[in-house]
Amino acid sequence: MGHALSKPKEPVIFLMPDTALLKDHKPFFIPDDLGRIEYEAEVVVRICRLGKTIPERFAHRYYDSVTVGIDFTARERQQQARAEGKPWDLCKGFDGAAPIGEWIPKEQLRDLGHLPFHLDINGTTVQEGCTADMLFNIDEIIAYISRFWTLRTGDLLFTGCPAACGAVHENDHLEGFIGERKVLEFNCK
C-alpha cells in the first residue's frame, strides 16, 4: 500500500461477512458502483478448533488446512476510508469479495513457514509470494487475533498479500497456486 517494508507494531485486521466468500469456481461479478477492484492474493488458513487468547507457541494446533484466496478490494473506497480514519468493511467485505480455493491439509505441505504461492491472470503470473516473507507469520496472526475474538471452528484467516496488486477486468481468468498445485480458479464477469 505504498508504505516502507518495515514491520508495523501490529497487524491490520478487518472482518468480512460470510456473504463475501466465493467458492466452488463460481464467477466473480465485478461491482459496477465500487470503482477500481484490485486483487490481493493471500494464503488462507482454516481454523479447526475453538480458541481464545492462544499463545503463539500453540497456534499451529488451531488450523488444519491452507489454500489461496483473493481479497478483492475497492481501492478508491479504501483510500477514502483510510484518509478519513474509517473501517474498511465496505471496500473489502462486499458480496463475493473473498474467493477461496480448495483446501490442502497442512500435513501434506513440507514447510508452512516457507510456502510459495502465486496468482495468474489469463495465464500470466501477476503476483508471487512466500509465507517466509510475511510481515506476521500465521502463528503470530492467530495469537494476535485471538486476543480480541474467540476463534471458532470454520473461521478463515486471510494472512496478507505480497506486492504487485492490480485491477481485475471483465473476462479475466484467475488461477491461484500453492507451490505448483492449482487450488483456485474462476472467471470475472
Short mmCIF file of C-alpha atoms in Angstrom, two decimals, residues 42-122:
data_model
loop_
_atom_site.label_atom_id
_atom_site.label_comp_id
_atom_site.label_asym_id
_atom_site.label_seq_id
_atom_site.Cartn_x
_atom_site.Cartn_y
_atom_site.Cartn_z
CA GLU A 42 -3.19 -14.41 0.04
CA VAL A 43 -2.62 -17.65 1.90
CA VAL A 44 -5.78 -18.51 3.82
CA VAL A 45 -5.88 -20.79 6.87
CA ARG A 46 -8.91 -22.65 8.22
CA ILE A 47 -9.41 -22.71 11.98
CA CYS A 48 -10.15 -26.23 13.25
CA ARG A 49 -10.89 -25.70 16.95
CA LEU A 50 -12.26 -23.18 19.40
CA GLY A 51 -9.64 -20.89 20.90
CA LYS A 52 -9.26 -17.65 22.85
CA THR A 53 -6.01 -15.91 23.84
CA ILE A 54 -3.93 -18.57 22.09
CA PRO A 55 -0.21 -18.44 22.84
CA GLU A 56 1.85 -18.22 19.66
CA ARG A 57 3.70 -21.45 20.50
CA PHE A 58 0.38 -23.36 20.39
CA ALA A 59 -1.21 -21.57 17.42
CA HIS A 60 -0.22 -24.32 14.97
CA ARG A 61 -2.75 -26.59 16.73
CA TYR A 62 -5.65 -24.34 15.76
CA TYR A 63 -5.63 -24.65 11.97
CA ASP A 64 -5.71 -27.73 9.79
CA SER A 65 -5.66 -26.60 6.16
CA VAL A 66 -4.49 -23.85 3.84
CA THR A 67 -5.47 -22.51 0.45
CA VAL A 68 -5.08 -19.41 -1.69
CA GLY A 69 -7.74 -16.74 -1.56
CA ILE A 70 -8.26 -13.37 -3.17
CA ASP A 71 -9.01 -10.33 -1.04
CA PHE A 72 -10.73 -8.17 -3.65
CA THR A 73 -10.52 -4.51 -2.69
CA ALA A 74 -12.45 -1.49 -3.91
CA ARG A 75 -9.28 0.60 -3.95
CA GLU A 76 -10.70 4.14 -4.17
CA ARG A 77 -13.12 3.40 -1.32
CA GLN A 78 -10.24 2.01 0.74
CA GLN A 79 -8.10 5.10 0.14
CA GLN A 80 -11.01 7.31 1.16
CA ALA A 81 -11.70 5.22 4.28
CA ARG A 82 -8.02 5.34 5.30
CA ALA A 83 -7.89 9.12 4.82
CA GLU A 84 -11.00 9.57 6.96
CA GLY A 85 -9.97 7.01 9.60
CA LYS A 86 -12.95 4.80 8.78
CA PRO A 87 -13.11 0.99 8.78
CA TRP A 88 -12.51 -0.99 5.61
CA ASP A 89 -15.65 -3.16 5.72
CA LEU A 90 -17.30 -1.62 2.64
CA CYS A 91 -14.18 -1.78 0.48
CA LYS A 92 -13.22 -5.36 1.38
CA GLY A 93 -16.33 -7.17 2.60
CA PHE A 94 -18.76 -6.74 -0.27
CA ASP A 95 -20.54 -9.80 -1.70
CA GLY A 96 -18.13 -12.16 -3.45
CA ALA A 97 -15.03 -10.19 -2.42
CA ALA A 98 -13.27 -13.24 -0.93
CA PRO A 99 -12.87 -16.14 -3.39
CA ILE A 100 -11.18 -19.15 -1.80
CA GLY A 101 -9.61 -22.23 -3.32
CA GLU A 102 -9.58 -25.91 -2.47
CA TRP A 103 -8.16 -26.79 0.93
CA ILE A 104 -4.84 -28.59 1.35
CA PRO A 105 -4.37 -30.34 4.71
CA LYS A 106 -1.29 -28.81 6.30
CA GLU A 107 0.22 -32.29 6.81
CA GLN A 108 0.57 -32.53 3.01
CA LEU A 109 2.82 -29.46 2.91
CA ARG A 110 6.50 -29.52 3.73
CA ASP A 111 7.09 -26.20 5.44
CA LEU A 112 4.32 -23.72 6.13
CA GLY A 113 6.97 -21.16 7.09
CA HIS A 114 8.35 -21.21 3.54
CA LEU A 115 5.26 -21.82 1.43
CA PRO A 116 5.36 -20.28 -2.06
CA PHE A 117 2.12 -19.15 -3.68
CA HIS A 118 1.16 -17.17 -6.76
CA LEU A 119 -1.71 -15.78 -8.78
CA ASP A 120 -2.02 -15.99 -12.55
CA ILE A 121 -4.43 -13.91 -14.62
CA ASN A 122 -5.08 -15.04 -18.17
#
